[in-house]
Amino acid sequence: MRIGTFVLAAQFPGQGPGEALHRAVRSTEAAEESGLDSVWLAEHHFVPYGVCPSATTLAALLLGRTRRIRVGTAVSVLPNHHPVALAEQAALLHLTSGGRFSLGVGRGGPWVDLEVFGGGLDAYENGFPEALDLVLDWLREPRVAGRGERFGFREVAVVPRADELLVGQADAGPGAVGPGPSGPETVVACTSQKSVRLAAARALPMLLGMHCGDEEKAEMVALWRTAAREAGHPPEVVEGAAHVSAGVAQIADSAGDATELLVKAMPGWLRQGLDAHVTVDGRHRVMRDPVAYTELLCGLHPVGTPRLAADRLAATAERTGITRFALLVEGSGDLAATEENVRRLGADVLPLLT
């Protein structure tokens, strides 16, 4: 079981972005000190829901601040990036960190980001497979040419090569399939059957969202395995994929205390953050009720006593086959409470899972 944190750099009401980013950095340092496995960083633009606009930039800082923990993006939004530029950054972080970087990618949403960065709605609706394949080519091949509808360029050398990690430099890694033992793993955020099949065809592990319950995640894992077998991947690849389950964690001496803390703090952040999203084409969007959503998350995930948290994590692993977790720990919005939450995950919950 590999327990990590999911860092949004969430800006709660009354806070500034600097406070949110400082909490993100400190919670990562606390995660390493507490023996957690990984930290996963989100990318958002123009909204206080999360104030980190470049997950790879923040990953570089955190890899430099830490020595053991794995740092990944959850996710880098491909329509906002040129795939070669993103793959170059991934290779750089992989090589300079000794193999501690994971590249999580997704297609994001139909937000105004597509207008600002020039990708356009087509990049969101149709362009993700081409962009993903270009990233994978860059992480696997010595030379790459762009031959797709969106990205066309002459063959160029891949520098630096992602597979040139020095012998003995890499860590044990998460056991995920993907570019190979010496390249950075690539994880795909999956929210639909189409994205599950896309990830499976490329033998890439999935990142599954915190709004999903165990039953839905188990169905997506089963679909991934079926699609991966249909794509011709061998049994060891199909069974060995290290998918990641996103969730929320709040550890307290009683389940009521943990839930009360989140129900008081999270709805204000959710209301302010989610309401700030603007669609690129004016399409109608429906925002979840913030209180109901918070209560849903508290019911699905390890929110409560250490024993309850461990039991919920173990139950999810048993029902879904997923043994890697990215848990939102900043739901209180408070730095001291976040650091204590991370500490208790390591000191009080991890021993119950071994």
Tab-separated table of C-alpha atoms in Angstrom, residues 82-353:
chain	number	residue	atom	x	y	z
A	82	HIS	CA	2.956	21.746	-26.234
A	83	PRO	CA	3.491	18.018	-25.658
A	84	VAL	CA	7.186	18.169	-26.551
A	85	ALA	CA	7.809	20.981	-24.072
A	86	LEU	CA	5.992	19.026	-21.355
A	87	ALA	CA	7.871	15.812	-22.180
A	88	GLU	CA	11.195	17.677	-22.071
A	89	GLN	CA	10.331	18.931	-18.591
A	90	ALA	CA	9.334	15.418	-17.512
A	91	ALA	CA	12.605	13.959	-18.765
A	92	LEU	CA	14.583	16.708	-17.046
A	93	LEU	CA	12.820	16.176	-13.711
A	94	HIS	CA	13.145	12.414	-14.002
A	95	LEU	CA	16.882	12.552	-14.638
A	96	THR	CA	17.788	15.237	-12.114
A	97	SER	CA	15.701	13.698	-9.307
A	98	GLY	CA	17.085	10.198	-9.635
A	99	GLY	CA	13.825	8.821	-10.996
A	100	ARG	CA	11.451	10.326	-8.417
A	101	PHE	CA	9.159	12.150	-10.863
A	102	SER	CA	5.837	10.897	-12.242
A	103	LEU	CA	4.034	12.638	-15.099
A	104	GLY	CA	0.277	12.621	-14.717
A	105	VAL	CA	-1.635	14.023	-17.687
A	106	GLY	CA	-5.259	14.773	-18.455
A	107	ARG	CA	-7.360	16.722	-20.920
A	108	GLY	CA	-8.782	19.155	-18.348
A	109	GLY	CA	-12.096	20.844	-18.967
A	110	PRO	CA	-13.733	23.192	-21.502
A	111	TRP	CA	-12.409	26.215	-19.652
A	112	VAL	CA	-11.221	29.624	-20.804
A	113	ASP	CA	-7.686	28.235	-20.491
A	114	LEU	CA	-8.150	26.883	-24.020
A	115	GLU	CA	-8.620	30.428	-25.307
A	116	VAL	CA	-5.767	31.947	-23.309
A	117	PHE	CA	-3.189	29.304	-24.237
A	118	GLY	CA	-4.388	28.967	-27.819
A	119	GLY	CA	-5.243	25.271	-27.842
A	120	GLY	CA	-8.887	25.892	-28.645
A	121	LEU	CA	-11.864	23.673	-27.985
A	122	ASP	CA	-10.656	21.081	-30.497
A	123	ALA	CA	-7.568	20.408	-28.372
A	124	TYR	CA	-9.881	19.480	-25.513
A	125	GLU	CA	-12.473	17.543	-27.492
A	126	ASN	CA	-10.285	15.716	-30.037
A	127	GLY	CA	-6.594	16.439	-29.558
A	128	PHE	CA	-5.712	14.508	-26.408
A	129	PRO	CA	-4.712	11.153	-28.013
A	130	GLU	CA	-2.310	12.807	-30.464
A	131	ALA	CA	-0.749	14.933	-27.748
A	132	LEU	CA	-0.391	11.969	-25.395
A	133	ASP	CA	1.268	9.827	-28.058
A	134	LEU	CA	3.733	12.607	-28.813
A	135	VAL	CA	4.644	12.804	-25.115
A	136	LEU	CA	5.155	9.043	-25.002
A	137	ASP	CA	7.280	9.040	-28.170
A	138	TRP	CA	9.466	11.743	-26.651
A	139	LEU	CA	9.975	9.742	-23.469
A	140	ARG	CA	10.812	6.536	-25.366
A	141	GLU	CA	12.594	7.336	-28.615
A	142	PRO	CA	16.002	8.862	-29.518
A	143	ARG	CA	14.514	10.980	-32.319
A	144	VAL	CA	10.948	12.162	-32.851
A	145	ALA	CA	8.984	13.807	-35.664
A	146	GLY	CA	5.532	15.355	-35.467
A	147	ARG	CA	3.225	13.670	-37.969
A	148	GLY	CA	-0.218	14.393	-36.553
A	149	GLU	CA	-3.005	16.798	-37.402
A	150	ARG	CA	-2.051	19.341	-34.734
A	151	PHE	CA	1.693	18.849	-34.381
A	152	GLY	CA	3.793	18.614	-37.506
A	153	PHE	CA	7.566	19.072	-37.443
A	154	ARG	CA	10.720	17.540	-38.885
A	155	GLU	CA	12.546	14.805	-36.987
A	156	VAL	CA	14.680	16.145	-34.152
A	157	ALA	CA	16.947	14.621	-31.531
A	158	VAL	CA	15.541	14.001	-28.049
A	159	VAL	CA	17.806	15.808	-25.593
A	160	PRO	CA	18.038	14.835	-22.801
A	161	ARG	CA	16.962	11.241	-23.230
A	162	ALA	CA	14.598	10.111	-20.499
A	163	ASP	CA	16.128	6.612	-20.477
A	164	GLU	CA	19.648	7.817	-19.664
A	165	LEU	CA	19.282	7.631	-15.898
A	166	LEU	CA	22.556	6.401	-14.442
A	167	VAL	CA	22.689	2.819	-13.223
A	168	GLY	CA	21.911	2.752	-9.524
A	169	GLN	CA	20.522	6.295	-9.576
A	170	ALA	CA	16.839	5.400	-9.829
A	171	ASP	CA	14.672	4.491	-6.872
A	172	ALA	CA	12.678	1.314	-6.695
A	173	GLY	CA	9.803	3.061	-8.464
A	174	PRO	CA	6.087	2.442	-8.088
A	175	GLY	CA	5.955	-0.680	-10.229
A	176	ALA	CA	3.882	1.093	-12.868
A	177	VAL	CA	3.912	0.146	-16.512
A	178	GLY	CA	4.679	2.753	-19.138
A	179	PRO	CA	7.805	4.096	-20.796
A	180	GLY	CA	10.074	1.535	-19.151
A	181	PRO	CA	12.123	0.986	-16.008
A	182	SER	CA	14.488	3.891	-16.692
A	183	GLY	CA	11.961	6.479	-17.906
A	184	PRO	CA	9.365	8.437	-15.934
A	185	GLU	CA	6.034	6.769	-15.489
A	186	THR	CA	3.081	8.407	-17.207
A	187	VAL	CA	-0.337	8.286	-15.545
A	188	VAL	CA	-3.593	9.286	-17.260
A	189	ALA	CA	-6.538	10.909	-15.492
A	190	CYS	CA	-9.606	8.905	-16.502
A	191	THR	CA	-13.197	10.069	-16.092
A	192	SER	CA	-14.976	8.118	-18.843
A	193	GLN	CA	-14.916	4.757	-20.582
A	194	LYS	CA	-13.248	6.435	-23.565
A	195	SER	CA	-10.331	7.686	-21.492
A	196	VAL	CA	-10.034	4.318	-19.724
A	197	ARG	CA	-9.731	2.545	-23.079
A	198	LEU	CA	-7.227	5.120	-24.295
A	199	ALA	CA	-5.005	4.571	-21.243
A	200	ALA	CA	-5.350	0.797	-21.467
A	201	ALA	CA	-4.391	0.687	-25.141
A	202	ARG	CA	-1.101	2.347	-24.166
A	203	ALA	CA	-0.680	0.318	-20.953
A	204	LEU	CA	-0.681	3.482	-18.869
A	205	PRO	CA	-1.988	3.435	-15.286
A	206	MET	CA	-5.027	5.527	-14.419
A	207	LEU	CA	-5.579	8.318	-11.932
A	208	LEU	CA	-9.189	8.034	-10.716
A	209	GLY	CA	-10.954	11.026	-9.179
A	210	MET	CA	-11.947	11.595	-5.579
A	211	HIS	CA	-15.629	11.965	-6.512
A	212	CYS	CA	-15.780	8.266	-7.476
A	213	GLY	CA	-16.751	5.525	-5.062
A	214	ASP	CA	-15.202	2.075	-4.870
A	215	GLU	CA	-17.800	0.454	-7.123
A	216	GLU	CA	-17.215	2.906	-9.955
A	217	LYS	CA	-13.435	2.646	-9.582
A	218	ALA	CA	-13.616	-1.153	-9.612
A	219	GLU	CA	-15.633	-1.025	-12.838
A	220	MET	CA	-13.051	1.267	-14.429
A	221	VAL	CA	-10.189	-1.015	-13.384
A	222	ALA	CA	-12.034	-4.021	-14.812
A	223	LEU	CA	-12.630	-2.170	-18.079
A	224	TRP	CA	-8.957	-1.132	-18.204
A	225	ARG	CA	-7.852	-4.744	-17.809
A	226	THR	CA	-10.210	-5.956	-20.515
A	227	ALA	CA	-9.125	-3.224	-22.928
A	228	ALA	CA	-5.440	-3.798	-22.160
A	229	ARG	CA	-5.787	-7.509	-22.898
A	230	GLU	CA	-7.641	-6.708	-26.115
A	231	ALA	CA	-4.764	-4.417	-27.091
A	232	GLY	CA	-2.385	-7.368	-26.774
A	233	HIS	CA	-0.549	-6.431	-23.600
A	234	PRO	CA	0.868	-9.412	-21.682
A	235	PRO	CA	-0.655	-10.607	-18.400
A	236	GLU	CA	2.140	-9.191	-16.250
A	237	VAL	CA	1.477	-5.722	-17.683
A	238	VAL	CA	-2.281	-6.016	-17.275
A	239	GLU	CA	-2.101	-7.228	-13.682
A	240	GLY	CA	0.864	-5.059	-12.694
A	241	ALA	CA	-0.542	-1.630	-13.565
A	242	ALA	CA	-0.247	0.665	-10.535
A	243	HIS	CA	-3.387	2.793	-10.764
A	244	VAL	CA	-3.824	5.729	-8.383
A	245	SER	CA	-6.981	6.495	-6.402
A	246	ALA	CA	-7.540	10.114	-5.408
A	247	GLY	CA	-9.389	10.848	-2.196
A	248	VAL	CA	-9.631	13.009	0.909
A	249	ALA	CA	-8.052	12.268	4.283
A	250	GLN	CA	-8.666	13.935	7.636
A	251	ILE	CA	-7.484	12.166	10.755
A	252	ALA	CA	-8.925	12.986	14.181
A	253	ASP	CA	-9.682	11.326	17.498
A	254	SER	CA	-13.298	10.825	16.420
A	255	ALA	CA	-15.055	10.532	13.072
A	256	GLY	CA	-17.375	13.359	14.084
A	257	ASP	CA	-14.487	15.739	14.740
A	258	ALA	CA	-12.893	14.983	11.366
A	259	THR	CA	-16.118	15.400	9.444
A	260	GLU	CA	-17.100	18.566	11.308
A	261	LEU	CA	-13.751	20.184	10.498
A	262	LEU	CA	-14.116	19.532	6.771
A	263	VAL	CA	-17.808	20.439	6.578
A	264	LYS	CA	-16.993	23.786	8.189
A	265	ALA	CA	-14.005	24.581	5.960
A	266	MET	CA	-14.378	22.953	2.552
A	267	PRO	CA	-17.741	24.287	1.288
A	268	GLY	CA	-16.531	27.892	1.329
A	269	TRP	CA	-13.455	26.941	-0.660
A	270	LEU	CA	-15.451	24.789	-3.078
A	271	ARG	CA	-18.087	27.473	-3.612
A	272	GLN	CA	-15.486	30.188	-4.267
A	273	GLY	CA	-13.165	27.996	-6.316
A	274	LEU	CA	-15.539	26.039	-8.509
A	275	ASP	CA	-17.801	29.009	-9.183
A	276	ALA	CA	-14.815	30.861	-10.678
A	277	HIS	CA	-14.485	28.450	-13.615
A	278	VAL	CA	-15.472	30.043	-16.937
A	279	THR	CA	-16.244	27.908	-19.981
A	280	VAL	CA	-14.534	28.765	-23.235
A	281	ASP	CA	-17.735	28.592	-25.289
A	282	GLY	CA	-20.376	29.770	-22.811
A	283	ARG	CA	-21.823	26.288	-22.335
A	284	HIS	CA	-24.053	25.750	-19.315
A	285	ARG	CA	-22.394	24.178	-16.313
A	286	VAL	CA	-23.883	22.899	-13.080
A	287	MET	CA	-21.858	23.242	-9.879
A	288	ARG	CA	-22.176	20.617	-7.166
A	289	ASP	CA	-23.731	21.708	-3.895
A	290	PRO	CA	-20.588	22.374	-1.810
A	291	VAL	CA	-21.952	21.044	1.485
A	292	ALA	CA	-23.417	17.889	-0.075
A	293	TYR	CA	-20.186	17.294	-2.000
A	294	THR	CA	-18.092	17.665	1.159
A	295	GLU	CA	-20.345	15.221	2.997
A	296	LEU	CA	-20.069	12.787	0.070
A	297	LEU	CA	-16.269	12.943	0.194
A	298	CYS	CA	-16.263	12.417	3.956
A	299	GLY	CA	-18.371	9.307	3.485
A	300	LEU	CA	-16.221	7.830	0.721
A	301	HIS	CA	-12.717	8.385	2.011
A	302	PRO	CA	-10.460	8.040	5.077
A	303	VAL	CA	-12.032	10.781	7.178
A	304	GLY	CA	-12.163	9.861	10.853
A	305	THR	CA	-10.074	7.973	13.372
A	306	PRO	CA	-6.831	6.244	12.343
A	307	ARG	CA	-8.576	2.865	12.542
A	308	LEU	CA	-11.473	4.029	10.362
A	309	ALA	CA	-9.068	5.593	7.859
A	310	ALA	CA	-6.989	2.439	7.603
A	311	ASP	CA	-10.082	0.292	7.208
A	312	ARG	CA	-11.447	2.478	4.410
A	313	LEU	CA	-8.136	2.443	2.555
A	314	ALA	CA	-7.871	-1.331	2.934
A	315	ALA	CA	-11.465	-1.772	1.774
A	316	THR	CA	-10.866	0.348	-1.323
A	317	ALA	CA	-7.759	-1.660	-2.129
A	318	GLU	CA	-9.653	-4.933	-1.726
A	319	ARG	CA	-12.649	-3.822	-3.814
A	320	THR	CA	-10.720	-2.144	-6.621
A	321	GLY	CA	-7.261	-3.690	-6.656
A	322	ILE	CA	-5.760	-0.186	-6.353
A	323	THR	CA	-2.976	0.136	-3.790
A	324	ARG	CA	-1.734	3.670	-4.510
A	325	PHE	CA	-3.545	6.643	-3.033
A	326	ALA	CA	-3.331	10.427	-3.499
A	327	LEU	CA	-5.169	11.977	-0.556
A	328	LEU	CA	-6.196	15.608	-0.207
A	329	VAL	CA	-4.911	16.623	3.231
A	330	GLU	CA	-5.451	20.407	3.126
A	331	GLY	CA	-9.228	20.310	3.565
A	332	SER	CA	-9.036	22.307	6.790
A	333	GLY	CA	-7.443	25.233	4.953
A	334	ASP	CA	-5.129	25.722	7.925
A	335	LEU	CA	-1.359	25.191	7.789
A	336	ALA	CA	-0.919	23.794	11.294
A	337	ALA	CA	-3.922	21.485	10.937
A	338	THR	CA	-2.665	20.278	7.543
A	339	GLU	CA	0.769	19.480	8.901
A	340	GLU	CA	-0.780	17.618	11.841
A	341	ASN	CA	-3.061	15.726	9.467
A	342	VAL	CA	-0.067	14.597	7.403
A	343	ARG	CA	1.843	13.642	10.540
A	344	ARG	CA	-1.033	11.483	11.777
A	345	LEU	CA	-1.372	9.788	8.397
A	346	GLY	CA	2.225	8.678	8.723
A	347	ALA	CA	2.364	7.981	12.452
A	348	ASP	CA	-1.111	6.617	13.160
A	349	VAL	CA	-2.523	5.234	9.889
A	350	LEU	CA	0.440	3.764	8.003
A	351	PRO	CA	1.340	1.273	10.775
A	352	LEU	CA	-2.191	-0.126	10.581
A	353	LEU	CA	-1.777	-0.882	6.871
